[in-house]
Amino acid sequence: MFDKSGKAGGFTGSYYAGANFDRLIAQRTDPKIDIDIKGDTPNANQIIHPDLPDGEVSVRWEGELLAPETGDYLF
């Protein structure tokens, strides 16, 4: 897994306020993407990233994934 600049270690996560990638709040390298928010979790956006405001948010992950072998993969 490589970030958007080609550095190994994870995807580049860009975290935005607004549902349409309106305002960039933070950016980091995420070694794993595993967000599990159930029901009416208080401060759910802070689980995604601690700097996100309340309300609608968007996240974009960029980078490359090198598959160890040819075949079908499910994301």
PDB file of N, CA and C in Angstrom:
ATOM      1  N   MET A   1       0.853  -1.167   0.000  1.00  0.00           N
ATOM      2  CA  MET A   1       0.000   0.000   0.000  1.00  0.00           C
ATOM      3  C   MET A   1       0.904   1.237   0.000  1.00  0.00           C
ATOM      4  N   PHE A   2       0.577   2.190  -0.856  1.00  0.00           N
ATOM      5  CA  PHE A   2       1.388   3.392  -1.008  1.00  0.00           C
ATOM      6  C   PHE A   2       0.490   4.631  -0.957  1.00  0.00           C
ATOM      7  N   ASP A   3       0.997   5.704  -0.349  1.00  0.00           N
ATOM      8  CA  ASP A   3       0.228   6.950  -0.321  1.00  0.00           C
ATOM      9  C   ASP A   3       0.270   7.627  -1.685  1.00  0.00           C
ATOM     10  N   LYS A   4      -0.377   8.785  -1.803  1.00  0.00           N
ATOM     11  CA  LYS A   4      -0.484   9.428  -3.118  1.00  0.00           C
ATOM     12  C   LYS A   4       0.853   9.930  -3.659  1.00  0.00           C
ATOM     13  N   SER A   5       1.860  10.057  -2.795  1.00  0.00           N
ATOM     14  CA  SER A   5       3.187  10.474  -3.267  1.00  0.00           C
ATOM     15  C   SER A   5       4.085   9.279  -3.565  1.00  0.00           C
ATOM     16  N   GLY A   6       3.584   8.047  -3.334  1.00  0.00           N
ATOM     17  CA  GLY A   6       4.356   6.852  -3.617  1.00  0.00           C
ATOM     18  C   GLY A   6       5.084   6.261  -2.432  1.00  0.00           C
ATOM     19  N   LYS A   7       4.922   6.854  -1.249  1.00  0.00           N
ATOM     20  CA  LYS A   7       5.579   6.350  -0.040  1.00  0.00           C
ATOM     21  C   LYS A   7       4.804   5.149   0.503  1.00  0.00           C
ATOM     22  N   ALA A   8       5.512   4.084   0.842  1.00  0.00           N
ATOM     23  CA  ALA A   8       4.885   2.882   1.385  1.00  0.00           C
ATOM     24  C   ALA A   8       4.332   3.138   2.783  1.00  0.00           C
ATOM     25  N   GLY A   9       3.262   2.423   3.130  1.00  0.00           N
ATOM     26  CA  GLY A   9       2.755   2.497   4.495  1.00  0.00           C
ATOM     27  C   GLY A   9       1.273   2.743   4.627  1.00  0.00           C
ATOM     28  N   GLY A  10       0.602   3.194   3.595  1.00  0.00           N
ATOM     29  CA  GLY A  10      -0.837   3.427   3.695  1.00  0.00           C
ATOM     30  C   GLY A  10      -1.328   4.364   2.620  1.00  0.00           C
ATOM     31  N   PHE A  11      -2.637   4.544   2.578  1.00  0.00           N
ATOM     32  CA  PHE A  11      -3.252   5.487   1.647  1.00  0.00           C
ATOM     33  C   PHE A  11      -3.270   6.884   2.265  1.00  0.00           C
ATOM     34  N   THR A  12      -3.254   7.898   1.435  1.00  0.00           N
ATOM     35  CA  THR A  12      -3.411   9.275   1.904  1.00  0.00           C
ATOM     36  C   THR A  12      -4.894   9.527   2.112  1.00  0.00           C
ATOM     37  N   GLY A  13      -5.279   9.838   3.338  1.00  0.00           N
ATOM     38  CA  GLY A  13      -6.665  10.171   3.657  1.00  0.00           C
ATOM     39  C   GLY A  13      -6.817  11.667   3.767  1.00  0.00           C
ATOM     40  N   SER A  14      -7.745  12.223   2.986  1.00  0.00           N
ATOM     41  CA  SER A  14      -8.055  13.653   3.055  1.00  0.00           C
ATOM     42  C   SER A  14      -9.453  13.777   3.641  1.00  0.00           C
ATOM     43  N   TYR A  15      -9.589  14.522   4.718  1.00  0.00           N
ATOM     44  CA  TYR A  15     -10.821  14.618   5.502  1.00  0.00           C
ATOM     45  C   TYR A  15     -11.421  16.007   5.334  1.00  0.00           C
ATOM     46  N   TYR A  16     -12.678  16.045   4.917  1.00  0.00           N
ATOM     47  CA  TYR A  16     -13.345  17.292   4.564  1.00  0.00           C
ATOM     48  C   TYR A  16     -14.607  17.526   5.378  1.00  0.00           C
ATOM     49  N   ALA A  17     -14.894  18.781   5.674  1.00  0.00           N
ATOM     50  CA  ALA A  17     -16.203  19.190   6.189  1.00  0.00           C
ATOM     51  C   ALA A  17     -17.111  19.333   4.976  1.00  0.00           C
ATOM     52  N   GLY A  18     -18.338  18.838   5.078  1.00  0.00           N
ATOM     53  CA  GLY A  18     -19.294  18.927   3.977  1.00  0.00           C
ATOM     54  C   GLY A  18     -19.351  17.642   3.178  1.00  0.00           C
ATOM     55  N   ALA A  19     -20.519  17.349   2.648  1.00  0.00           N
ATOM     56  CA  ALA A  19     -20.746  16.112   1.912  1.00  0.00           C
ATOM     57  C   ALA A  19     -20.113  16.099   0.529  1.00  0.00           C
ATOM     58  N   ASN A  20     -19.693  17.262   0.030  1.00  0.00           N
ATOM     59  CA  ASN A  20     -19.142  17.365  -1.320  1.00  0.00           C
ATOM     60  C   ASN A  20     -17.679  17.799  -1.317  1.00  0.00           C
ATOM     61  N   PHE A  21     -16.927  17.322  -0.335  1.00  0.00           N
ATOM     62  CA  PHE A  21     -15.508  17.665  -0.240  1.00  0.00           C
ATOM     63  C   PHE A  21     -15.331  19.181  -0.220  1.00  0.00           C
ATOM     64  N   ASP A  22     -16.132  19.850   0.612  1.00  0.00           N
ATOM     65  CA  ASP A  22     -16.204  21.307   0.610  1.00  0.00           C
ATOM     66  C   ASP A  22     -14.967  21.996   1.183  1.00  0.00           C
ATOM     67  N   ARG A  23     -14.514  21.554   2.357  1.00  0.00           N
ATOM     68  CA  ARG A  23     -13.401  22.255   3.020  1.00  0.00           C
ATOM     69  C   ARG A  23     -12.462  21.234   3.639  1.00  0.00           C
ATOM     70  N   LEU A  24     -11.211  21.216   3.183  1.00  0.00           N
ATOM     71  CA  LEU A  24     -10.220  20.282   3.704  1.00  0.00           C
ATOM     72  C   LEU A  24      -9.927  20.614   5.166  1.00  0.00           C
ATOM     73  N   ILE A  25     -10.063  19.600   6.016  1.00  0.00           N
ATOM     74  CA  ILE A  25      -9.814  19.765   7.445  1.00  0.00           C
ATOM     75  C   ILE A  25      -8.459  19.184   7.834  1.00  0.00           C
ATOM     76  N   ALA A  26      -8.146  17.997   7.310  1.00  0.00           N
ATOM     77  CA  ALA A  26      -6.908  17.328   7.693  1.00  0.00           C
ATOM     78  C   ALA A  26      -6.514  16.314   6.625  1.00  0.00           C
ATOM     79  N   GLN A  27      -5.247  15.930   6.668  1.00  0.00           N
ATOM     80  CA  GLN A  27      -4.732  14.906   5.771  1.00  0.00           C
ATOM     81  C   GLN A  27      -3.734  14.072   6.558  1.00  0.00           C
ATOM     82  N   ARG A  28      -3.768  12.752   6.327  1.00  0.00           N
ATOM     83  CA  ARG A  28      -2.833  11.859   7.014  1.00  0.00           C
ATOM     84  C   ARG A  28      -2.668  10.584   6.198  1.00  0.00           C
ATOM     85  N   THR A  29      -1.644   9.803   6.533  1.00  0.00           N
ATOM     86  CA  THR A  29      -1.467   8.487   5.934  1.00  0.00           C
ATOM     87  C   THR A  29      -2.186   7.479   6.809  1.00  0.00           C
ATOM     88  N   ASP A  30      -3.117   6.749   6.210  1.00  0.00           N
ATOM     89  CA  ASP A  30      -3.890   5.743   6.935  1.00  0.00           C
ATOM     90  C   ASP A  30      -3.397   4.352   6.543  1.00  0.00           C
ATOM     91  N   PRO A  31      -2.760   3.633   7.476  1.00  0.00           N
ATOM     92  CA  PRO A  31      -2.258   2.300   7.165  1.00  0.00           C
ATOM     93  C   PRO A  31      -3.380   1.270   7.007  1.00  0.00           C
ATOM     94  N   LYS A  32      -4.560   1.619   7.502  1.00  0.00           N
ATOM     95  CA  LYS A  32      -5.711   0.724   7.430  1.00  0.00           C
ATOM     96  C   LYS A  32      -6.961   1.584   7.340  1.00  0.00           C
ATOM     97  N   ILE A  33      -7.927   1.162   6.531  1.00  0.00           N
ATOM     98  CA  ILE A  33      -9.218   1.848   6.451  1.00  0.00           C
ATOM     99  C   ILE A  33     -10.245   0.904   7.048  1.00  0.00           C
ATOM    100  N   ASP A  34     -10.716   1.242   8.234  1.00  0.00           N
ATOM    101  CA  ASP A  34     -11.646   0.370   8.947  1.00  0.00           C
ATOM    102  C   ASP A  34     -12.509   1.242   9.848  1.00  0.00           C
ATOM    103  N   ILE A  35     -13.569   1.806   9.303  1.00  0.00           N
ATOM    104  CA  ILE A  35     -14.452   2.687  10.052  1.00  0.00           C
ATOM    105  C   ILE A  35     -15.753   1.954  10.305  1.00  0.00           C
ATOM    106  N   ASP A  36     -16.113   1.807  11.563  1.00  0.00           N
ATOM    107  CA  ASP A  36     -17.329   1.090  11.928  1.00  0.00           C
ATOM    108  C   ASP A  36     -18.086   1.932  12.953  1.00  0.00           C
ATOM    109  N   ILE A  37     -19.088   2.668  12.480  1.00  0.00           N
ATOM    110  CA  ILE A  37     -19.900   3.509  13.354  1.00  0.00           C
ATOM    111  C   ILE A  37     -21.300   2.922  13.378  1.00  0.00           C
ATOM    112  N   LYS A  38     -21.763   2.591  14.559  1.00  0.00           N
ATOM    113  CA  LYS A  38     -23.052   1.939  14.693  1.00  0.00           C
ATOM    114  C   LYS A  38     -24.077   2.881  15.317  1.00  0.00           C
ATOM    115  N   GLY A  39     -25.271   2.901  14.742  1.00  0.00           N
ATOM    116  CA  GLY A  39     -26.399   3.619  15.333  1.00  0.00           C
ATOM    117  C   GLY A  39     -26.130   5.084  15.587  1.00  0.00           C
ATOM    118  N   ASP A  40     -26.612   5.558  16.712  1.00  0.00           N
ATOM    119  CA  ASP A  40     -26.490   6.965  17.105  1.00  0.00           C
ATOM    120  C   ASP A  40     -25.254   7.178  17.971  1.00  0.00           C
ATOM    121  N   THR A  41     -24.107   6.943  17.392  1.00  0.00           N
ATOM    122  CA  THR A  41     -22.856   7.117  18.114  1.00  0.00           C
ATOM    123  C   THR A  41     -22.592   8.598  18.322  1.00  0.00           C
ATOM    124  N   PRO A  42     -22.463   9.047  19.577  1.00  0.00           N
ATOM    125  CA  PRO A  42     -22.137  10.463  19.796  1.00  0.00           C
ATOM    126  C   PRO A  42     -20.734  10.763  19.256  1.00  0.00           C
ATOM    127  N   ASN A  43     -20.574  11.946  18.694  1.00  0.00           N
ATOM    128  CA  ASN A  43     -19.282  12.383  18.151  1.00  0.00           C
ATOM    129  C   ASN A  43     -18.738  11.417  17.104  1.00  0.00           C
ATOM    130  N   ALA A  44     -19.615  10.892  16.258  1.00  0.00           N
ATOM    131  CA  ALA A  44     -19.209   9.905  15.257  1.00  0.00           C
ATOM    132  C   ALA A  44     -18.112  10.435  14.339  1.00  0.00           C
ATOM    133  N   ASN A  45     -18.171  11.694  13.970  1.00  0.00           N
ATOM    134  CA  ASN A  45     -17.150  12.243  13.075  1.00  0.00           C
ATOM    135  C   ASN A  45     -15.769  12.227  13.720  1.00  0.00           C
ATOM    136  N   GLN A  46     -15.695  12.374  15.033  1.00  0.00           N
ATOM    137  CA  GLN A  46     -14.409  12.357  15.711  1.00  0.00           C
ATOM    138  C   GLN A  46     -13.817  10.950  15.739  1.00  0.00           C
ATOM    139  N   ILE A  47     -14.653   9.919  15.552  1.00  0.00           N
ATOM    140  CA  ILE A  47     -14.140   8.556  15.422  1.00  0.00           C
ATOM    141  C   ILE A  47     -13.407   8.423  14.085  1.00  0.00           C
ATOM    142  N   ILE A  48     -13.954   9.071  13.061  1.00  0.00           N
ATOM    143  CA  ILE A  48     -13.335   9.032  11.739  1.00  0.00           C
ATOM    144  C   ILE A  48     -12.014   9.799  11.755  1.00  0.00           C
ATOM    145  N   HIS A  49     -12.043  11.015  12.259  1.00  0.00           N
ATOM    146  CA  HIS A  49     -10.834  11.842  12.435  1.00  0.00           C
ATOM    147  C   HIS A  49     -11.138  12.846  13.539  1.00  0.00           C
ATOM    148  N   PRO A  50     -10.237  13.012  14.510  1.00  0.00           N
ATOM    149  CA  PRO A  50     -10.528  13.869  15.663  1.00  0.00           C
ATOM    150  C   PRO A  50     -10.749  15.350  15.336  1.00  0.00           C
ATOM    151  N   ASP A  51     -10.311  15.815  14.177  1.00  0.00           N
ATOM    152  CA  ASP A  51     -10.462  17.228  13.832  1.00  0.00           C
ATOM    153  C   ASP A  51     -11.723  17.543  13.031  1.00  0.00           C
ATOM    154  N   LEU A  52     -12.496  16.524  12.666  1.00  0.00           N
ATOM    155  CA  LEU A  52     -13.697  16.770  11.865  1.00  0.00           C
ATOM    156  C   LEU A  52     -14.790  17.431  12.697  1.00  0.00           C
ATOM    157  N   PRO A  53     -15.496  18.389  12.109  1.00  0.00           N
ATOM    158  CA  PRO A  53     -16.606  19.032  12.816  1.00  0.00           C
ATOM    159  C   PRO A  53     -17.849  18.131  12.782  1.00  0.00           C
ATOM    160  N   ASP A  54     -18.849  18.496  13.569  1.00  0.00           N
ATOM    161  CA  ASP A  54     -20.138  17.805  13.504  1.00  0.00           C
ATOM    162  C   ASP A  54     -20.782  18.097  12.153  1.00  0.00           C
ATOM    163  N   GLY A  55     -21.721  17.263  11.745  1.00  0.00           N
ATOM    164  CA  GLY A  55     -22.415  17.469  10.476  1.00  0.00           C
ATOM    165  C   GLY A  55     -21.865  16.552   9.396  1.00  0.00           C
ATOM    166  N   GLU A  56     -22.194  16.888   8.163  1.00  0.00           N
ATOM    167  CA  GLU A  56     -21.771  16.067   7.034  1.00  0.00           C
ATOM    168  C   GLU A  56     -20.276  16.220   6.776  1.00  0.00           C
ATOM    169  N   VAL A  57     -19.652  15.097   6.452  1.00  0.00           N
ATOM    170  CA  VAL A  57     -18.225  15.083   6.141  1.00  0.00           C
ATOM    171  C   VAL A  57     -17.973  14.179   4.936  1.00  0.00           C
ATOM    172  N   SER A  58     -16.803  14.322   4.338  1.00  0.00           N
ATOM    173  CA  SER A  58     -16.370  13.488   3.218  1.00  0.00           C
ATOM    174  C   SER A  58     -14.927  13.062   3.469  1.00  0.00           C
ATOM    175  N   VAL A  59     -14.592  11.877   2.958  1.00  0.00           N
ATOM    176  CA  VAL A  59     -13.219  11.391   3.049  1.00  0.00           C
ATOM    177  C   VAL A  59     -12.816  10.858   1.682  1.00  0.00           C
ATOM    178  N   ARG A  60     -11.598  11.193   1.269  1.00  0.00           N
ATOM    179  CA  ARG A  60     -11.054  10.666   0.012  1.00  0.00           C
ATOM    180  C   ARG A  60      -9.724  10.007   0.342  1.00  0.00           C
ATOM    181  N   TRP A  61      -9.585   8.736  -0.061  1.00  0.00           N
ATOM    182  CA  TRP A  61      -8.318   8.034   0.096  1.00  0.00           C
ATOM    183  C   TRP A  61      -7.671   7.889  -1.264  1.00  0.00           C
ATOM    184  N   GLU A  62      -6.375   8.208  -1.327  1.00  0.00           N
ATOM    185  CA  GLU A  62      -5.634   8.134  -2.577  1.00  0.00           C
ATOM    186  C   GLU A  62      -4.351   7.345  -2.367  1.00  0.00           C
ATOM    187  N   GLY A  63      -3.944   6.640  -3.401  1.00  0.00           N
ATOM    188  CA  GLY A  63      -2.714   5.882  -3.362  1.00  0.00           C
ATOM    189  C   GLY A  63      -2.781   4.696  -4.286  1.00  0.00           C
ATOM    190  N   GLU A  64      -1.909   3.750  -4.040  1.00  0.00           N
ATOM    191  CA  GLU A  64      -1.851   2.552  -4.865  1.00  0.00           C
ATOM    192  C   GLU A  64      -1.762   1.320  -3.979  1.00  0.00           C
ATOM    193  N   LEU A  65      -2.326   0.250  -4.495  1.00  0.00           N
ATOM    194  CA  LEU A  65      -2.298  -1.036  -3.811  1.00  0.00           C
ATOM    195  C   LEU A  65      -1.698  -2.041  -4.771  1.00  0.00           C
ATOM    196  N   LEU A  66      -0.685  -2.733  -4.346  1.00  0.00           N
ATOM    197  CA  LEU A  66      -0.031  -3.732  -5.165  1.00  0.00           C
ATOM    198  C   LEU A  66      -0.554  -5.097  -4.747  1.00  0.00           C
ATOM    199  N   ALA A  67      -1.268  -5.750  -5.643  1.00  0.00           N
ATOM    200  CA  ALA A  67      -1.818  -7.077  -5.353  1.00  0.00           C
ATOM    201  C   ALA A  67      -0.696  -8.118  -5.413  1.00  0.00           C
ATOM    202  N   PRO A  68      -0.656  -9.047  -4.473  1.00  0.00           N
ATOM    203  CA  PRO A  68       0.413 -10.039  -4.454  1.00  0.00           C
ATOM    204  C   PRO A  68       0.318 -11.054  -5.590  1.00  0.00           C
ATOM    205  N   GLU A  69      -0.861 -11.184  -6.168  1.00  0.00           N
ATOM    206  CA  GLU A  69      -1.022 -12.119  -7.286  1.00  0.00           C
ATOM    207  C   GLU A  69      -2.222 -11.687  -8.129  1.00  0.00           C
ATOM    208  N   THR A  70      -2.262 -12.172  -9.357  1.00  0.00           N
ATOM    209  CA  THR A  70      -3.371 -11.871 -10.260  1.00  0.00           C
ATOM    210  C   THR A  70      -4.635 -12.572  -9.775  1.00  0.00           C
ATOM    211  N   GLY A  71      -5.761 -11.898  -9.879  1.00  0.00           N
ATOM    212  CA  GLY A  71      -7.017 -12.508  -9.486  1.00  0.00           C
ATOM    213  C   GLY A  71      -8.043 -11.455  -9.171  1.00  0.00           C
ATOM    214  N   ASP A  72      -9.190 -11.909  -8.661  1.00  0.00           N
ATOM    215  CA  ASP A  72     -10.277 -11.006  -8.264  1.00  0.00           C
ATOM    216  C   ASP A  72     -10.124 -10.629  -6.801  1.00  0.00           C
ATOM    217  N   TYR A  73     -10.380  -9.352  -6.517  1.00  0.00           N
ATOM    218  CA  TYR A  73     -10.319  -8.846  -5.147  1.00  0.00           C
ATOM    219  C   TYR A  73     -11.587  -8.083  -4.854  1.00  0.00           C
ATOM    220  N   LEU A  74     -12.039  -8.123  -3.626  1.00  0.00           N
ATOM    221  CA  LEU A  74     -13.235  -7.408  -3.201  1.00  0.00           C
ATOM    222  C   LEU A  74     -12.839  -6.322  -2.217  1.00  0.00           C
ATOM    223  N   PHE A  75     -13.254  -5.095  -2.494  1.00  0.00           N
ATOM    224  CA  PHE A  75     -12.972  -3.964  -1.602  1.00  0.00           C
ATOM    225  C   PHE A  75     -14.261  -3.480  -1.010  1.00  0.00           C
TER     226      PHE A  75
END
